[in-house]
Coordinates of N, CA, C and O in Angstrom, one line a residue:
X1 N 102.9 125.6 136.5 CA 101.6 125.9 135.6 C 101.0 127.2 136.2 O 100.5 127.0 137.2
X2 N 100.8 128.0 135.0 CA 99.6 128.7 135.3 C 98.6 128.1 135.1 O 98.1 127.4 134.8
X3 N 97.4 129.3 135.6 CA 95.9 129.0 135.8 C 95.8 129.1 133.8 O 94.9 130.8 133.9
X4 N 94.7 128.0 133.5 CA 94.7 128.6 131.9 C 93.2 128.7 131.9 O 92.3 128.8 130.3
X5 N 92.4 128.3 133.2 CA 90.8 127.9 133.2 C 90.1 129.4 132.3 O 89.2 128.6 131.4
X6 N 90.4 130.4 132.1 CA 89.2 131.4 132.6 C 90.2 132.3 131.2 O 89.8 133.4 131.0
X7 N 91.2 131.6 130.6 CA 91.6 132.3 129.4 C 91.3 132.2 128.1 O 91.1 130.9 127.7
X8 N 91.1 133.1 126.9 CA 90.8 132.5 125.9 C 91.8 131.4 125.2 O 92.6 132.0 125.2
X9 N 91.1 130.8 124.5 CA 92.0 130.0 123.1 C 92.1 128.6 124.7 O 90.9 128.0 125.4
X10 N 92.5 127.5 123.7 CA 93.0 125.9 124.6 C 93.6 126.3 125.4 O 94.3 127.1 125.9
X11 N 93.2 125.1 126.0 CA 93.9 124.7 127.7 C 94.6 124.0 128.0 O 94.9 122.8 127.3
X12 N 95.9 124.5 128.3 CA 96.7 123.1 127.9 C 97.0 122.3 128.7 O 97.6 121.1 128.1
X13 N 96.1 122.2 129.8 CA 96.4 121.2 130.9 C 95.9 119.9 130.5 O 96.2 119.3 130.8
X14 N 94.8 120.4 129.2 CA 93.9 119.1 128.3 C 94.9 118.5 127.3 O 94.2 117.7 127.0
X15 N 96.5 118.9 127.4 CA 97.2 118.3 125.9 C 97.2 116.5 126.6 O 98.2 116.2 127.7
X16 N 96.6 116.2 125.0 CA 97.7 114.9 125.6 C 98.0 114.4 124.6 O 97.6 114.6 123.6
X17 N 98.3 113.0 124.2 CA 99.4 112.1 123.4 C 98.6 110.5 123.2 O 98.6 110.2 124.0
X18 N 98.1 110.8 121.9 CA 97.5 109.2 121.4 C 99.0 108.3 120.7 O 99.4 109.0 120.0
X19 N 98.9 107.5 121.1 CA 99.6 106.3 120.1 C 99.2 105.8 118.7 O 99.3 104.9 118.3
X20 N 97.7 106.0 118.7 CA 97.0 106.0 117.2 C 96.4 106.6 116.4 O 96.4 107.8 117.7
X21 N 95.8 106.8 116.0 CA 94.8 107.5 115.3 C 93.6 106.7 114.4 O 93.2 105.7 114.1
X22 N 92.5 107.5 115.3 CA 91.2 106.7 115.0 C 91.4 106.5 113.6 O 91.0 107.2 112.9
X23 N 90.7 105.7 113.4 CA 90.1 105.2 112.2 C 89.4 106.4 111.5 O 88.8 107.1 111.6
X24 N 89.7 106.6 110.0 CA 88.9 108.0 109.3 C 89.0 108.7 109.6 O 88.8 110.2 109.3
X25 N 90.3 109.0 110.8 CA 91.0 111.1 111.0 C 92.2 111.1 110.3 O 93.1 110.5 111.0
X26 N 92.4 112.1 109.4 CA 93.7 112.4 109.2 C 94.4 113.7 109.9 O 93.4 114.2 110.2
X27 N 95.6 113.3 110.8 CA 96.1 114.6 111.5 C 96.4 115.4 110.3 O 96.9 115.3 109.7
X28 N 96.0 116.5 110.8 CA 96.1 118.0 110.8 C 97.7 118.8 111.0 O 97.1 119.0 112.4
X29 N 98.1 119.2 110.7 CA 99.1 120.1 110.9 C 98.5 121.4 111.2 O 97.8 122.0 110.9
X30 N 99.0 122.6 112.6 CA 98.1 123.5 112.3 C 99.1 124.7 113.2 O 100.4 124.4 113.2
X31 N 99.1 125.6 112.4 CA 100.0 127.0 112.8 C 99.0 127.7 113.1 O 98.2 127.9 112.7
X32 N 99.4 128.5 114.4 CA 98.5 130.0 114.8 C 99.5 131.4 114.0 O 100.4 131.3 114.3
X33 N 98.7 132.4 113.6 CA 99.2 133.4 113.4 C 98.0 134.6 113.5 O 97.5 134.2 114.3
X34 N 99.1 135.5 113.9 CA 98.5 136.9 114.8 C 98.3 138.0 113.8 O 97.6 138.7 114.3
X35 N 98.3 137.5 112.6 CA 98.0 139.2 111.9 C 97.2 138.4 110.7 O 97.3 137.5 110.5
X36 N 96.6 139.2 109.6 CA 95.4 139.3 108.8 C 96.2 140.0 107.8 O 95.0 139.9 106.7
X37 N 96.3 140.4 107.3 CA 96.8 140.7 106.4 C 98.1 140.8 105.4 O 98.4 141.6 104.5
X38 N 98.5 139.3 105.6 CA 99.1 138.8 105.1 C 98.9 137.8 104.1 O 98.2 136.7 104.8
X39 N 99.0 137.6 103.3 CA 98.7 136.2 102.0 C 98.8 135.3 102.8 O 97.9 133.9 102.8
X40 N 100.5 135.0 103.7 CA 101.2 133.7 103.7 C 100.5 133.2 105.0 O 100.3 132.4 105.6
X41 N 99.2 134.3 105.7 CA 98.2 134.0 107.1 C 96.9 133.3 106.6 O 96.4 132.5 107.2
X42 N 96.6 133.1 105.2 CA 96.0 132.1 104.6 C 96.0 130.9 103.6 O 95.4 130.0 104.0
X43 N 97.4 131.0 103.4 CA 97.8 130.0 102.4 C 99.6 130.2 102.5 O 99.5 131.0 101.9
X44 N 99.2 129.0 102.5 CA 101.1 128.9 102.6 C 101.8 127.6 102.2 O 100.7 126.5 102.5
X45 N 102.6 127.4 101.8 CA 103.2 126.2 101.1 C 104.4 125.9 102.5 O 105.7 126.3 102.6
X46 N 104.3 124.6 103.0 CA 105.3 123.9 104.1 C 106.4 122.6 103.7 O 105.5 121.9 103.1
X47 N 107.5 122.6 104.2 CA 107.9 121.8 103.1 C 108.8 121.2 104.5 O 109.8 122.0 105.7
X48 N 108.7 119.3 104.9 CA 109.5 119.2 105.6 C 110.8 118.1 105.2 O 109.6 117.0 105.3
X49 N 111.9 118.1 104.6 CA 111.8 117.1 104.0 C 111.9 116.6 102.3 O 111.1 117.8 101.6
X50 N 111.1 115.7 102.5 CA 110.9 115.3 101.1 C 108.8 115.8 101.3 O 108.0 115.3 100.2
X51 N 108.6 115.7 102.3 CA 107.5 116.0 102.6 C 106.3 117.7 102.5 O 107.7 118.3 102.9
X52 N 105.7 117.7 101.9 CA 104.8 119.3 101.7 C 103.3 118.8 102.1 O 103.0 118.3 102.2
X53 N 103.4 120.2 102.4 CA 102.1 120.5 103.5 C 100.8 121.6 103.0 O 102.2 122.2 103.2
X54 N 100.5 122.2 102.4 CA 99.7 123.1 102.2 C 98.7 123.7 103.1 O 98.0 122.7 103.8
X55 N 99.4 125.4 103.9 CA 98.9 124.9 105.0 C 96.9 126.2 104.4 O 98.0 127.0 103.9
X56 N 96.3 125.8 105.0 CA 95.2 126.8 104.8 C 94.0 127.7 105.7 O 94.2 126.6 106.7
X57 N 94.1 128.5 105.8 CA 93.2 128.6 107.1 C 91.5 129.0 106.3 O 91.0 128.7 104.6
X58 N 91.0 129.1 107.7 CA 89.4 129.4 106.8 C 89.2 130.9 106.1 O 90.0 131.7 106.2
X59 N 88.2 130.4 104.8 CA 87.5 129.7 105.2 C 88.1 128.4 103.9 O 87.5 128.0 103.9
X60 N 89.5 128.4 104.0 CA 89.7 128.0 102.5 C 90.1 126.2 103.4 O 89.8 125.4 102.3
X61 N 90.4 126.5 104.3 CA 90.6 124.9 104.9 C 89.3 123.7 104.4 O 89.1 123.0 103.6
X62 N 88.5 124.3 104.8 CA 87.4 123.6 104.5 C 86.4 123.0 103.1 O 86.4 122.1 103.4
X63 N 87.0 124.7 102.8 CA 86.3 123.9 100.8 C 87.6 123.3 100.8 O 87.1 122.0 99.9
X64 N 88.6 123.0 100.6 CA 89.9 122.6 100.3 C 89.7 120.9 100.7 O 89.7 119.8 100.1
X65 N 89.3 120.4 101.4 CA 89.0 119.6 102.5 C 88.4 118.9 102.0 O 88.2 117.6 102.1
X66 N 87.2 119.2 101.7 CA 85.9 118.5 100.6 C 86.7 118.5 99.1 O 85.4 118.6 98.3
X67 N 87.4 118.6 98.9 CA 87.9 118.7 97.7 C 87.5 117.6 96.6 O 87.1 117.4 95.5
X68 N 86.8 116.0 97.3 CA 86.7 115.1 96.3 C 85.3 115.2 96.7 O 84.3 113.7 95.7
X69 N 84.7 115.7 97.3 CA 83.1 115.5 97.6 C 82.1 116.5 97.0 O 81.2 116.6 96.6
X70 N 82.7 117.6 96.6 CA 82.2 119.0 95.6 C 82.1 119.3 94.6 O 82.8 119.2 93.8
X71 N 81.0 119.5 93.9 CA 80.5 119.6 93.0 C 81.1 120.6 92.1 O 81.6 120.9 90.9
X72 N 80.2 122.1 92.8 CA 80.9 122.9 92.8 C 82.4 123.7 93.4 O 81.8 124.9 94.2
X73 N 83.0 123.9 93.3 CA 83.9 123.8 94.3 C 84.5 125.0 93.2 O 85.1 126.1 94.3
X74 N 84.3 125.5 92.2 CA 85.1 126.9 91.8 C 84.0 128.0 92.3 O 84.7 128.8 92.6
X75 N 82.6 127.7 92.4 CA 82.0 128.7 92.9 C 82.3 129.4 94.4 O 82.5 130.2 94.9
X76 N 82.2 127.7 95.4 CA 82.7 128.1 96.5 C 84.4 128.6 96.9 O 84.1 129.7 97.8
X77 N 85.1 128.4 96.1 CA 86.3 128.2 96.1 C 86.3 130.1 95.8 O 87.3 130.7 96.7
X78 N 85.6 130.6 94.3 CA 85.4 132.0 94.3 C 85.4 133.2 95.8 O 85.7 133.7 96.0
X79 N 84.1 132.5 96.0 CA 83.3 133.2 97.1 C 84.4 133.3 98.7 O 84.3 134.6 99.4
X80 N 84.5 132.3 99.0 CA 85.7 131.8 99.8 C 87.4 132.7 100.0 O 87.2 133.2 100.9
X81 N 87.3 132.9 98.7 CA 88.4 134.2 98.5 C 87.9 135.5 98.6 O 88.8 136.3 99.0
X82 N 87.1 135.2 97.9 CA 86.5 137.0 97.8 C 86.1 137.0 99.2 O 86.3 138.7 99.6
X83 N 85.7 136.3 100.3 CA 85.6 136.3 101.6 C 87.0 137.3 102.8 O 86.2 138.1 103.2
X84 N 88.1 136.7 102.1 CA 89.1 137.4 102.8 C 89.5 138.3 102.6 O 89.6 139.0 103.4
X85 N 89.1 139.2 101.7 CA 89.3 140.4 101.0 C 90.2 140.7 101.1 O 90.6 141.8 100.9
X86 N 91.8 139.9 100.8 CA 92.7 140.2 100.2 C 92.9 140.5 98.9 O 92.6 139.4 98.0
X87 N 93.8 141.4 98.7 CA 93.5 142.4 96.9 C 94.4 140.4 96.4 O 93.8 139.8 95.0
X88 N 95.2 140.3 96.7 CA 96.5 139.3 95.5 C 96.3 137.8 96.1 O 96.8 136.9 96.0
X89 N 95.4 137.0 97.2 CA 94.6 136.6 97.4 C 94.8 135.2 96.5 O 95.1 134.1 96.6
X90 N 93.9 135.7 95.3 CA 93.9 134.5 94.3 C 94.9 134.1 93.7 O 94.7 133.2 93.5
X91 N 95.5 135.0 93.0 CA 96.9 134.8 92.7 C 98.0 133.8 93.4 O 98.6 132.6 93.0
X92 N 98.1 134.7 94.5 CA 98.8 133.6 95.8 C 98.6 132.2 95.9 O 98.9 130.8 95.9
X93 N 97.3 132.0 96.1 CA 96.4 130.8 96.2 C 96.7 129.6 95.6 O 96.9 128.4 95.2
X94 N 96.6 130.1 93.8 CA 96.6 129.8 92.9 C 97.8 129.3 92.5 O 98.3 127.5 91.9
X95 N 99.3 129.8 92.6 CA 100.7 129.5 92.5 C 100.9 128.9 94.1 O 102.1 127.9 93.4
X96 N 100.1 128.7 94.9 CA 100.9 128.4 95.9 C 100.7 126.4 95.7 O 101.2 125.4 96.3
X97 N 98.9 126.2 95.4 CA 98.6 124.8 95.1 C 99.7 124.4 93.6 O 99.8 123.1 93.8
X98 N 100.2 125.3 92.9 CA 101.0 125.1 91.4 C 102.1 124.1 92.0 O 102.6 124.1 92.1
X99 N 102.8 125.3 93.3 CA 104.1 124.8 93.5 C 103.7 123.2 94.3 O 105.0 122.8 94.0
X100 N 103.0 123.7 95.0 CA 102.6 122.5 96.4 C 102.7 121.2 95.2 O 103.3 120.1 95.2
X101 N 101.8 120.6 93.9 CA 101.8 120.2 92.9 C 103.0 120.0 92.3 O 103.5 118.7 92.5
X102 N 104.1 120.5 91.7 CA 104.9 120.6 91.5 C 105.9 120.1 92.5 O 106.9 119.2 91.9
X103 N 105.6 120.6 93.5 CA 107.4 119.7 94.9 C 106.8 118.1 94.6 O 107.6 117.5 94.9
X104 N 105.8 117.5 94.9 CA 104.9 116.4 94.9 C 105.7 116.1 93.1 O 106.1 114.5 93.7
X105 N 106.1 116.3 92.5 CA 106.0 115.8 91.4 C 107.5 115.5 90.8 O 108.6 115.1 90.4
X106 N 108.4 116.7 92.0 CA 109.6 116.7 91.8 C 109.9 117.1 90.5 O 111.3 117.5 89.8
X107 N 109.2 117.9 89.5 CA 109.2 118.2 88.1 C 108.4 119.9 88.2 O 106.7 119.3 88.8
X108 N 108.6 120.6 87.1 CA 108.0 121.7 87.3 C 106.6 121.7 86.0 O 106.8 121.8 85.0
X109 N 105.7 120.7 86.3 CA 104.5 120.3 85.4 C 103.2 121.7 85.2 O 103.1 121.5 84.5
X110 N 102.7 122.5 86.4 CA 102.4 123.9 86.5 C 102.9 125.0 86.3 O 104.3 125.2 86.9
X111 N 102.7 125.6 85.4 CA 104.0 127.3 85.7 C 103.4 127.7 86.7 O 102.2 127.4 87.8
X112 N 103.5 129.2 87.4 CA 103.4 129.1 88.4 C 102.3 130.4 88.4 O 101.6 130.0 89.6
X113 N 101.3 130.2 87.6 CA 100.2 131.6 87.2 C 99.0 130.3 86.8 O 99.8 129.5 85.6
X114 N 98.0 129.8 87.6 CA 97.3 129.3 86.8 C 95.8 129.0 87.1 O 96.0 130.3 88.2
X115 N 94.6 129.6 86.1 CA 93.5 130.0 87.0 C 93.1 128.9 88.0 O 93.6 127.9 88.3
X116 N 91.3 129.3 88.3 CA 90.6 128.6 89.4 C 90.5 127.3 89.1 O 90.3 126.1 89.8
X117 N 90.1 127.1 87.9 CA 89.6 126.0 87.8 C 90.9 125.4 87.3 O 90.2 123.6 87.4
X118 N 91.9 125.2 86.8 CA 92.9 124.9 87.3 C 93.3 123.9 88.5 O 93.2 122.7 88.6
X119 N 93.7 125.0 89.0 CA 93.3 125.1 91.0 C 92.2 123.9 91.1 O 92.8 122.4 92.1
X120 N 91.1 124.2 91.2 CA 90.2 122.5 91.4 C 90.3 121.7 91.0 O 90.2 120.3 91.4
X121 N 90.9 121.7 89.6 CA 90.8 120.1 88.5 C 92.4 119.4 89.3 O 91.9 118.2 89.7
X122 N 93.1 120.1 89.9 CA 94.7 119.8 90.4 C 94.2 119.2 91.7 O 94.7 118.0 92.5
X123 N 93.4 120.1 92.5 CA 92.8 119.6 94.1 C 91.7 118.3 94.1 O 92.3 117.0 94.7
X124 N 91.6 118.1 92.9 CA 90.5 117.6 93.4 C 91.4 115.8 92.9 O 90.6 115.1 93.5
X125 N 92.2 116.4 91.5 CA 93.1 114.9 91.5 C 93.8 114.5 92.2 O 94.4 113.2 92.6
X126 N 94.6 115.6 92.9 CA 95.9 115.6 94.2 C 94.9 114.1 95.6 O 95.5 113.4 96.4
X127 N 93.3 114.6 96.0 CA 92.5 114.2 96.5 C 92.2 112.8 96.4 O 93.1 111.9 97.4
X128 N 91.7 112.6 94.9 CA 91.7 111.7 94.4 C 93.0 110.5 94.5 O 92.6 109.0 95.0
X129 N 93.9 110.9 94.8 CA 95.4 110.0 94.6 C 96.0 110.2 96.3 O 97.1 109.5 96.0
X130 N 95.3 110.4 97.0 CA 95.6 110.3 98.5 C 97.3 111.3 98.6 O 98.0 110.8 99.9
X131 N 96.9 112.5 97.6 CA 98.6 113.3 97.7 C 98.0 114.5 98.2 O 99.1 115.0 98.6
X132 N 96.6 114.9 98.9 CA 96.4 116.2 99.6 C 96.6 116.1 100.6 O 95.9 115.7 101.6
X133 N 98.1 116.7 100.9 CA 98.1 117.0 102.5 C 98.0 118.0 103.4 O 98.7 119.4 102.6
X134 N 97.4 118.7 104.3 CA 96.9 119.6 104.4 C 96.8 119.9 106.0 O 97.2 119.5 106.6
X135 N 97.5 121.5 106.0 CA 97.4 122.4 107.3 C 96.7 123.5 107.6 O 96.4 124.0 106.7
X136 N 96.4 123.5 109.2 CA 95.8 124.3 109.2 C 96.0 125.4 110.0 O 96.7 125.6 110.2
X137 N 95.4 126.8 109.3 CA 96.4 128.1 109.8 C 95.0 128.7 110.8 O 94.0 128.9 109.8
X138 N 95.8 128.9 111.8 CA 94.0 129.1 112.7 C 94.9 130.6 113.2 O 95.6 131.3 113.4
X139 N 93.6 131.6 113.1 CA 93.6 132.9 113.1 C 93.2 133.6 114.3 O 91.9 133.4 114.6
X140 N 94.4 134.2 115.4 CA 94.1 133.7 116.7 C 94.2 135.4 117.2 O 94.8 136.2 116.5
X141 N 93.2 135.6 118.1 CA 92.8 137.1 118.0 C 94.5 137.1 119.6 O 94.8 136.1 120.1
X142 N 95.1 138.6 119.6 CA 95.9 138.7 120.8 C 95.9 138.1 122.1 O 96.8 137.4 123.1
X143 N 94.9 138.4 122.4 CA 94.0 137.8 123.7 C 94.7 136.2 124.4 O 94.5 136.0 125.0
X144 N 94.8 135.2 123.0 CA 95.0 133.5 122.9 C 96.2 133.6 123.3 O 96.7 132.6 123.7
X145 N 97.2 134.2 123.2 CA 98.6 134.5 123.4 C 99.4 133.2 124.5 O 99.6 132.5 124.2
X146 N 98.4 133.7 125.9 CA 99.3 133.7 127.0 C 98.5 131.9 127.0 O 99.3 130.5 127.3
X147 N 97.2 131.1 125.9 CA 96.9 129.8 126.3 C 97.4 129.2 125.1 O 97.8 127.9 125.7
X148 N 98.0 129.5 124.0 CA 98.6 129.2 123.2 C 100.1 129.0 123.7 O 101.0 127.8 123.1
X149 N 101.1 129.8 124.5 CA 101.9 129.4 124.7 C 102.2 129.0 125.9 O 103.0 128.1 126.1
X150 N 101.2 128.9 126.4 CA 101.5 127.5 127.8 C 101.2 125.8 127.1 O 102.0 125.2 127.7
X151 N 100.1 126.2 125.7 CA 99.9 124.8 125.3 C 101.8 124.1 124.8 O 101.9 123.5 124.3
X152 N 102.1 125.6 124.1 CA 103.8 125.3 123.1 C 104.7 124.7 124.7 O 105.4 123.6 124.7
X153 N 104.8 125.5 126.2 CA 105.5 124.7 126.8 C 105.4 123.4 127.5 O 106.1 122.9 127.7
X154 N 103.8 123.2 127.6 CA 103.2 121.9 127.7 C 103.6 120.4 127.2 O 103.8 119.3 126.9
X155 N 103.2 120.9 125.3 CA 104.4 119.5 124.5 C 105.4 120.1 124.8 O 105.8 119.0 124.2
X156 N 106.1 120.6 124.9 CA 107.1 120.7 125.2 C 108.1 119.5 126.2 O 109.1 119.2 126.2
X157 N 107.3 120.1 127.1 CA 107.7 118.6 128.2 C 107.1 117.8 127.7 O 107.6 116.0 128.3
X158 N 106.6 117.1 126.8 CA 105.9 115.7 126.3 C 106.8 115.6 125.5 O 106.6 116.0 123.9
X159 N 107.9 114.4 125.6 CA 108.9 113.9 124.1 C 108.1 113.7 123.1 O 109.0 112.9 121.9
X160 N 106.9 113.2 123.8 CA 105.8 112.5 121.9 C 105.6 113.4 121.2 O 105.1 112.6 119.7
X161 N 105.9 115.1 121.3 CA 104.6 115.7 120.6 C 106.1 116.7 120.0 O 107.0 117.2 120.4
X162 N 106.1 116.8 118.1 CA 107.1 117.4 118.0 C 106.7 119.0 117.7 O 105.5 119.5 117.3
X163 N 107.0 119.6 117.9 CA 107.0 121.7 117.8 C 108.1 121.7 116.9 O 109.2 121.7 116.6
X164 N 107.5 122.6 115.7 CA 108.5 123.3 114.9 C 107.9 125.1 115.1 O 107.3 125.6 115.8

């Protein structure tokens, strides 16, 4: 095992597994990307069998995570999408939420193109029904690559950790 103490990113030697989830903590899937010009680096729908996860990068992850608590979610969501600065991110985000919602229902209840107001309404309803499962997309600089690879090596040695 290499020395990871002076490298940016996570320290692989600190990786541990626990056999419980602390009360009030919902585990979140993590995906690390290295490019920043693709809409899927910020919004992605991941399917694993019957389970669907809506993966989001910052600042979208933090805002959608608070879907049940925010009164002015539409304004914050609009600002967050504008902050990313990718021209097609608004329509991609809206269609990913619609696809996620339709996947949960197993019927096409929403069209592929919906407005942000509808997105906020759907997110709030899914949050209230405990149907909102989020994954986090981390935008990593290339300097973090050795640490993330070390983390994958450590996780691979532990049979209790699942890697995709």
